[in-house]
Short mmCIF file of C-alpha atoms in Angstrom, two decimals:
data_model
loop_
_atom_site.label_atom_id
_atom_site.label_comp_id
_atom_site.label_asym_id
_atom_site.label_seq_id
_atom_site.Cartn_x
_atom_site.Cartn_y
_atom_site.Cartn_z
CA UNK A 1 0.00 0.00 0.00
CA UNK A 2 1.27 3.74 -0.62
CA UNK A 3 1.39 5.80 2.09
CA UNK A 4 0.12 9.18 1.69
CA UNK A 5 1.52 12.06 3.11
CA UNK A 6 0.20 15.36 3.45
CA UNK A 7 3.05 17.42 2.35
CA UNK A 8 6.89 17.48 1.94
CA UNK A 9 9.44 19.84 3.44
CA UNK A 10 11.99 20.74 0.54
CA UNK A 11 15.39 21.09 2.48
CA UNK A 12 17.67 22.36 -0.34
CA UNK A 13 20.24 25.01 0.46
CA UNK A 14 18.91 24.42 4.32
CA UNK A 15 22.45 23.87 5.59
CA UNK A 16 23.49 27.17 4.90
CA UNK A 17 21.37 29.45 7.39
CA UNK A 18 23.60 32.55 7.25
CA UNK A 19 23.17 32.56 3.42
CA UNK A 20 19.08 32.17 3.55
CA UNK A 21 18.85 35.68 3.08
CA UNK A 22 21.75 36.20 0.45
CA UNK A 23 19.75 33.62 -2.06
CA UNK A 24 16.66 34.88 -1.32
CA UNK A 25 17.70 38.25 -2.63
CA UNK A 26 19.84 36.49 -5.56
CA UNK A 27 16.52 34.23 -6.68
CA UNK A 28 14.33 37.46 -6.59
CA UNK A 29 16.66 39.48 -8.68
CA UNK A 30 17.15 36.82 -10.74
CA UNK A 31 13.01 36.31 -11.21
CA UNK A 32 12.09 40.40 -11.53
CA UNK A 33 15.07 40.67 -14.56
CA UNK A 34 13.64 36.91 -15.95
CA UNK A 35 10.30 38.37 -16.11
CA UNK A 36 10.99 41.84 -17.10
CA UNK A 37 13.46 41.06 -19.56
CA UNK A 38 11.28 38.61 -21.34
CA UNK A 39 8.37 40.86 -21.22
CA UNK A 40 10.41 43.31 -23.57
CA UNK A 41 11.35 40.54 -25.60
CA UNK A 42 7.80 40.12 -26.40
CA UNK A 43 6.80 43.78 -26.53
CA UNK A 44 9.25 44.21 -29.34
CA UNK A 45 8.28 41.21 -31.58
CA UNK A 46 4.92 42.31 -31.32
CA UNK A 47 5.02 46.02 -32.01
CA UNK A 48 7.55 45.94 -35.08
CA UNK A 49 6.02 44.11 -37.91
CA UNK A 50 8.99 43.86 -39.67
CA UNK A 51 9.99 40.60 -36.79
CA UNK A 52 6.69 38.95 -37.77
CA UNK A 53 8.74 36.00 -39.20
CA UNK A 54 8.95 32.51 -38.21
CA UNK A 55 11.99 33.10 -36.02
CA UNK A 56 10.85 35.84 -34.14
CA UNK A 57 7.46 34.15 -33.60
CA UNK A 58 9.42 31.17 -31.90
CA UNK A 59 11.68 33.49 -29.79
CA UNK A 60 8.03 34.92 -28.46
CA UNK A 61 7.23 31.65 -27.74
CA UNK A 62 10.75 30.73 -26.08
CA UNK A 63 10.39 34.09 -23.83
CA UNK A 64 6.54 33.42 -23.02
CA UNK A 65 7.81 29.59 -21.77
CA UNK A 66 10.84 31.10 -19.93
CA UNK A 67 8.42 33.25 -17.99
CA UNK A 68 6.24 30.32 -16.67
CA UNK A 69 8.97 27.73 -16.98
CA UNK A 70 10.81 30.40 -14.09
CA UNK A 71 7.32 31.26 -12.23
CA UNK A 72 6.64 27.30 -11.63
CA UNK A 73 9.99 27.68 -9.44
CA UNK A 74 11.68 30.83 -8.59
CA UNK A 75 8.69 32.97 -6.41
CA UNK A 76 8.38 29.47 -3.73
CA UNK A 77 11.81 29.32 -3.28
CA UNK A 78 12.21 32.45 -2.50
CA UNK A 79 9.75 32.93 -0.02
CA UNK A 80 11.37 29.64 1.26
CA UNK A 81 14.74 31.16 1.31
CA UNK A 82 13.40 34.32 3.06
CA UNK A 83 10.58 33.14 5.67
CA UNK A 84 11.99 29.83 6.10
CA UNK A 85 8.07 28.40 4.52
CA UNK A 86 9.63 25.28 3.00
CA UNK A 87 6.55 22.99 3.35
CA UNK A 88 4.58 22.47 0.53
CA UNK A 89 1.37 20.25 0.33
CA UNK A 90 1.65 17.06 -1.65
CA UNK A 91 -0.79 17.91 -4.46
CA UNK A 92 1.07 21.19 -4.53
CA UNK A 93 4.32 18.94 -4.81
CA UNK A 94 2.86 17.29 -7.35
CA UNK A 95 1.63 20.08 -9.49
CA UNK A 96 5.00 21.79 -9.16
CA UNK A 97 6.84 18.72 -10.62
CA UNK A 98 4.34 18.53 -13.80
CA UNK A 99 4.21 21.78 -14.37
CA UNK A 100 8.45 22.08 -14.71
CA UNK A 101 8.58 19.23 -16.48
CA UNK A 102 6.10 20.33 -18.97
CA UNK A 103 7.91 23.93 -19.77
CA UNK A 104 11.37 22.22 -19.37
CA UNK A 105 10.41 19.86 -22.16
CA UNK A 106 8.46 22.17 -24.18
CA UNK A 107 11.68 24.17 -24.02
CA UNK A 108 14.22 21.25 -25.60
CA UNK A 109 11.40 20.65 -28.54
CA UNK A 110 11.21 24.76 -28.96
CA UNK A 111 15.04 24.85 -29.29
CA UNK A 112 15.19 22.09 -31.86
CA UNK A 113 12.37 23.79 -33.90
CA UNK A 114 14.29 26.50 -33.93
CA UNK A 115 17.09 24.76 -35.42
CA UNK A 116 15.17 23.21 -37.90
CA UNK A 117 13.96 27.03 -38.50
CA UNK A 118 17.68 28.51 -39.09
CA UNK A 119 18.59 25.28 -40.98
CA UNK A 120 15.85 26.16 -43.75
CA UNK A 121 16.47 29.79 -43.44
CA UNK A 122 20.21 29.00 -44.07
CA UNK A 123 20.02 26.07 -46.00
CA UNK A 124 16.75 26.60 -48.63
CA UNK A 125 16.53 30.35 -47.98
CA UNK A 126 14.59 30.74 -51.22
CA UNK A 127 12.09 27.48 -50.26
CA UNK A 128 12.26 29.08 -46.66
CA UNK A 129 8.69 31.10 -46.83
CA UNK A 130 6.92 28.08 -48.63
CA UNK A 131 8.36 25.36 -45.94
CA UNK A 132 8.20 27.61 -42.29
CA UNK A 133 4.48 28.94 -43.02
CA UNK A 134 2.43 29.80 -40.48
CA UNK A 135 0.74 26.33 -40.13
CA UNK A 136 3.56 24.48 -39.75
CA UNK A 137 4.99 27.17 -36.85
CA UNK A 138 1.66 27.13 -35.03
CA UNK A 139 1.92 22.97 -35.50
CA UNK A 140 5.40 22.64 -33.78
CA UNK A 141 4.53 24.77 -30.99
CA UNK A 142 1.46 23.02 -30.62
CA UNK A 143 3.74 19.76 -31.06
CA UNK A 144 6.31 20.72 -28.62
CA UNK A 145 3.77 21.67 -25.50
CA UNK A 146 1.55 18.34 -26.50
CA UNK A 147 5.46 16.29 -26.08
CA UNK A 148 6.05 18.04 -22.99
CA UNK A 149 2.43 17.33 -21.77
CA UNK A 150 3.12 13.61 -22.52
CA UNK A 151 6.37 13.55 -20.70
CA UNK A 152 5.74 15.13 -17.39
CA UNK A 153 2.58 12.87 -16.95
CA UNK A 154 4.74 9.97 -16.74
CA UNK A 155 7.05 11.70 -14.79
CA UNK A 156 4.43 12.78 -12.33
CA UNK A 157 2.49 9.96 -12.58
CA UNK A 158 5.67 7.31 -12.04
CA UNK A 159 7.23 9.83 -9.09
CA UNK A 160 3.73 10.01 -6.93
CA UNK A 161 2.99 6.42 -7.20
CA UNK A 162 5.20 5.23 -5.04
CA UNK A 163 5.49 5.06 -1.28
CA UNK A 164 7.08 7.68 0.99
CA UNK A 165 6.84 5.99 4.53
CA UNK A 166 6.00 9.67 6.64
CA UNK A 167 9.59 10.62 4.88
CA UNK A 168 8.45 13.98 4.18
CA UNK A 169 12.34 15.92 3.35
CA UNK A 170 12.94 16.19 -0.42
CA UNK A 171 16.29 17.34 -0.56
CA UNK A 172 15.89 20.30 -3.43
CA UNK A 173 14.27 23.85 -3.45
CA UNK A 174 11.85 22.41 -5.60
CA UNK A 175 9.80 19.49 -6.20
CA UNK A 176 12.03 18.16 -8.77
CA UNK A 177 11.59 14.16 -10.34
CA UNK A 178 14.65 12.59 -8.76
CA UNK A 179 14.81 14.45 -5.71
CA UNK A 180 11.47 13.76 -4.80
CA UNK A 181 12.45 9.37 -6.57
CA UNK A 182 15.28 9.95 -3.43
CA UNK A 183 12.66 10.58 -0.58
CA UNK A 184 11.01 7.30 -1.37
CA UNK A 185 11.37 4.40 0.77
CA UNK A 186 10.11 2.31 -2.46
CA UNK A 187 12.42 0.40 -4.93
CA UNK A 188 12.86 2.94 -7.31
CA UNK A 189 14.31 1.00 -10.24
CA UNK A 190 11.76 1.07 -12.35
CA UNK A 191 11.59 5.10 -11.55
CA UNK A 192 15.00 5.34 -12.55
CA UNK A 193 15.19 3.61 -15.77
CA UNK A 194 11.81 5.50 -16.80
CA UNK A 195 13.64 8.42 -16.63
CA UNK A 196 16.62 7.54 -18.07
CA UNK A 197 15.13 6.22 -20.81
CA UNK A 198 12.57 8.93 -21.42
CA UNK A 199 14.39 12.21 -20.30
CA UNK A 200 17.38 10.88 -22.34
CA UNK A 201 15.51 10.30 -25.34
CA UNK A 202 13.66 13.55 -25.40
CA UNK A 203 17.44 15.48 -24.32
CA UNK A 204 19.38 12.68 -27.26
CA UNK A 205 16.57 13.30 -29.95
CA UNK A 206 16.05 16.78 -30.10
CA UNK A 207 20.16 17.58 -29.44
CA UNK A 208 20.13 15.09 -32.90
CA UNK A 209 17.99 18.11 -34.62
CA UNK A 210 20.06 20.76 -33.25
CA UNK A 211 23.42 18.48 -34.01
CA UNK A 212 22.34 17.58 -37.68
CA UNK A 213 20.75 21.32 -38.60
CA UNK A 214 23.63 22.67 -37.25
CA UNK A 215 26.47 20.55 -39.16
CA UNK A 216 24.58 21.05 -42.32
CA UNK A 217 24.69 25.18 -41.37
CA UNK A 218 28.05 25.34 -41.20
CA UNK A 219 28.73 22.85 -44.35
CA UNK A 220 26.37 25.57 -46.34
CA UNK A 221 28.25 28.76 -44.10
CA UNK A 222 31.63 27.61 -45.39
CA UNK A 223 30.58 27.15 -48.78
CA UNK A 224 29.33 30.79 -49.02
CA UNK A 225 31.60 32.84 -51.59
CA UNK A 226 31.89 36.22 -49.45
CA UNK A 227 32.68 36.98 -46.32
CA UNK A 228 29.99 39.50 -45.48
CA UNK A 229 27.34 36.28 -46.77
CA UNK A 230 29.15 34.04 -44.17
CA UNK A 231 29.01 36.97 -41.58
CA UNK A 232 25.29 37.41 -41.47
CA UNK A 233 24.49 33.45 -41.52
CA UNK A 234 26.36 33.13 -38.50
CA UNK A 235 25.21 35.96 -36.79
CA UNK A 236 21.57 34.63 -37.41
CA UNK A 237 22.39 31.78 -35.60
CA UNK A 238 25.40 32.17 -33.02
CA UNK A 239 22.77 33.59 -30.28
CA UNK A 240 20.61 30.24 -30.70
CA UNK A 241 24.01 27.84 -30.26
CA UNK A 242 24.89 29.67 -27.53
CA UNK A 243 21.34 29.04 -25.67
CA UNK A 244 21.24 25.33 -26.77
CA UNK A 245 25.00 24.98 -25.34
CA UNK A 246 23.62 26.42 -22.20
CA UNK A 247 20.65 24.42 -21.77
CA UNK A 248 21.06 21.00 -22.96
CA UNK A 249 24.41 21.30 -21.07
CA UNK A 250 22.97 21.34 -17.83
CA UNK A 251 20.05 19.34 -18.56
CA UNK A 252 22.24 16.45 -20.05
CA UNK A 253 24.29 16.36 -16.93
CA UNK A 254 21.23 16.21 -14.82
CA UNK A 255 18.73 13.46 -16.95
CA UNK A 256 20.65 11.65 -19.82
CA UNK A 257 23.24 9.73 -17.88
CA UNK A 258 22.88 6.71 -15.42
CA UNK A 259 23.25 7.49 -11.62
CA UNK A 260 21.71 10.98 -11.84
CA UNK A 261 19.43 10.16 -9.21
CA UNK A 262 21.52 9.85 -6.35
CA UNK A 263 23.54 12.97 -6.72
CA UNK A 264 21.50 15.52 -4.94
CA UNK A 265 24.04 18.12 -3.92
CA UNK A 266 25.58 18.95 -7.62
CA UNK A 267 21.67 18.38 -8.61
CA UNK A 268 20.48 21.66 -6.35
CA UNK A 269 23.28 23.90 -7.70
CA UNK A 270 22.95 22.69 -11.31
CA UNK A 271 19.03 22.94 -11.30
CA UNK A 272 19.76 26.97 -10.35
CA UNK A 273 21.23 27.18 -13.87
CA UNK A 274 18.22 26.21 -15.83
CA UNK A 275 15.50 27.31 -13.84
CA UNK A 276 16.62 30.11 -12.62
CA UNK A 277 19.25 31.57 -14.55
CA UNK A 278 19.10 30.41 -18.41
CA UNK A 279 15.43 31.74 -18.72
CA UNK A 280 17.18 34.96 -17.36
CA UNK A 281 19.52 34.95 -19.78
CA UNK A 282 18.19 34.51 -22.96
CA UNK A 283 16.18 37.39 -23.86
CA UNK A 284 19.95 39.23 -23.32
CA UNK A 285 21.27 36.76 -25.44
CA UNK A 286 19.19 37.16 -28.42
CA UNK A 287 19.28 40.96 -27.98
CA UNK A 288 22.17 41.64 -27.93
CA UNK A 289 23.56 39.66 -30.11
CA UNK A 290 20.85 39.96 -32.95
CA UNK A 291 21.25 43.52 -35.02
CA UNK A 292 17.50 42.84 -35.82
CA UNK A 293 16.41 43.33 -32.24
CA UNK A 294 19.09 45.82 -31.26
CA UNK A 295 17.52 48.28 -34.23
CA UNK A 296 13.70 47.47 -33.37
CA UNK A 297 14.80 48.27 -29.53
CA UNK A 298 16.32 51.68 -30.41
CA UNK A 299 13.11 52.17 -32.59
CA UNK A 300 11.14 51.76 -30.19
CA UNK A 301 12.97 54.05 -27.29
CA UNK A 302 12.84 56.50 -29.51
CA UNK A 303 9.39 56.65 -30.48
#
């Protein structure tokens, strides 16, 4: 029989009392520029109708995910961090872990659409209105969420059906699916596999996308005859490497490899990277490295 508990105490970061306040601070930073900086993101695809293109529509996509993907986490811990309120209830648990696994997936299938994206933009640039139309933009979003739907339901599902014995610690900030497999006094085995198998599918399928767009990118870059061509190919693309380095970096190390389960220290500081602090970064990244954005921005401060 399962036993039920009525909530969990999440005990990351708790051995550090003198630095409760110092993270608290850090995390709400961290969450006003996330939020603020993705807002703008949006603000300027929308109001300049000359970024109404498939790659702008994704990015406002990316920066609408990175908001809730950062929400789901960041305000909790903080008020956890600050007020020391680090119980949450089990169905609260529960929704938190869905919820991040949804946008965290949703994210890996948005990145590798918007490799595909470059690749035809780079690659077919004169086949590259006919192939990215709307339909098919609207589809892989659609696609991506409906993936990420799929995927944290078995996480979720897998995670809360086993037993927890009145162990209530989960040692993490956040309800997160191996930290709360570790607070189980079931066999986890099954668990683990799961989520080896389908976290590292998802992480090795859609890095495949990115991998095999990308190599054919540079082939096609290379082959360009000018320099100024080969200039404004990469600079179309650099900001996206750049995220996807960033993000399937950490999540790789956390999901696709056997044994990522029981490390729960490395997992807490590692998780701060893409919760917390890629969603932060990106809206930076494609500003201000993306001459596109950069003019739209000084359009619109001057208007």
């Amino acid at each position: 029989n399962h036993t039920r508990t009525s909530e969990f105490i999440l005990v990351g970061f708790k051995s550090h009392p003198g630095s409760q306040v110092l993270l608290s601070v850090l995390f709400s930073t961290m969450y006003i520029v996330t939020v603020v900086g993705n807002v703008c993101m949006i603000l300027i695809i929308r109001m300049d109708s000359s970024l109404h293109t498939p790659m702008y529509f994704f990015l406002e996509n990316l920066s609408t995910l990175d908001i809730c993907y950062s929400s789901v986490i960041t305000p909790r811990a903080t008020l956890a961090f600050l007020f020391g309120r680090r119980s949450i209830s089990y169905n609260g648990c529960a929704s938190q872990m869905f919820f991040f696994s949804l946008f965290g997936t949703t994210e890996a299938f948005f990145l590798a659409a918007m490799a595909y994206d470059r690749f035809t933009a780079v690659c077919n640039p004169l086949l590259y209105p006919v192939i990215m139309s709307r339909r098919l933009c609207v589809l892989m979003v659609m696609g991506s969420y409906l993936s990420g739907c799929i995927n944290s339901t078995i996480q979720t599902g897998f995670s809360f059906g086993l037993s927890f014995c009145g162990h209530r610690e989960i040692n993490h900030f956040f309800c997160e699916v191996a930290a709360v497999i570790r607070a189980s006094c079931s066999d986890t085995l099954v668990n683990e596999l799961v989520m080896l198998a389908v976290c590292g599918s998802i992480i090795v399928g859609t890095a495949m996308v990115v991998f095999i767009s990308y190599g054919y990118i540079i082939i096609t870059i290379i082959q360009m005859p000018s320099a100024e061509s080969r200039h404004k190919a990469f600079s179309t693309c650099s900001s996206h490497m750049l995220t996807i380095c960033l993000f399937f970096g950490t999540v790789f190390f956390m999901y696709a490899q056997p044994g990522a389960v029981s490390s729960s220290n490395k997992s807490n500081i590692i998780s701060i990277f893409y919760t917390v602090v890629i969603p932060m970064l990106n809206p930076f990244i494609y500003t201000l490295r993306n001459r596109e954005v950069k003019g739209s921005l000084k359009k619109q401060l001057k208007r």
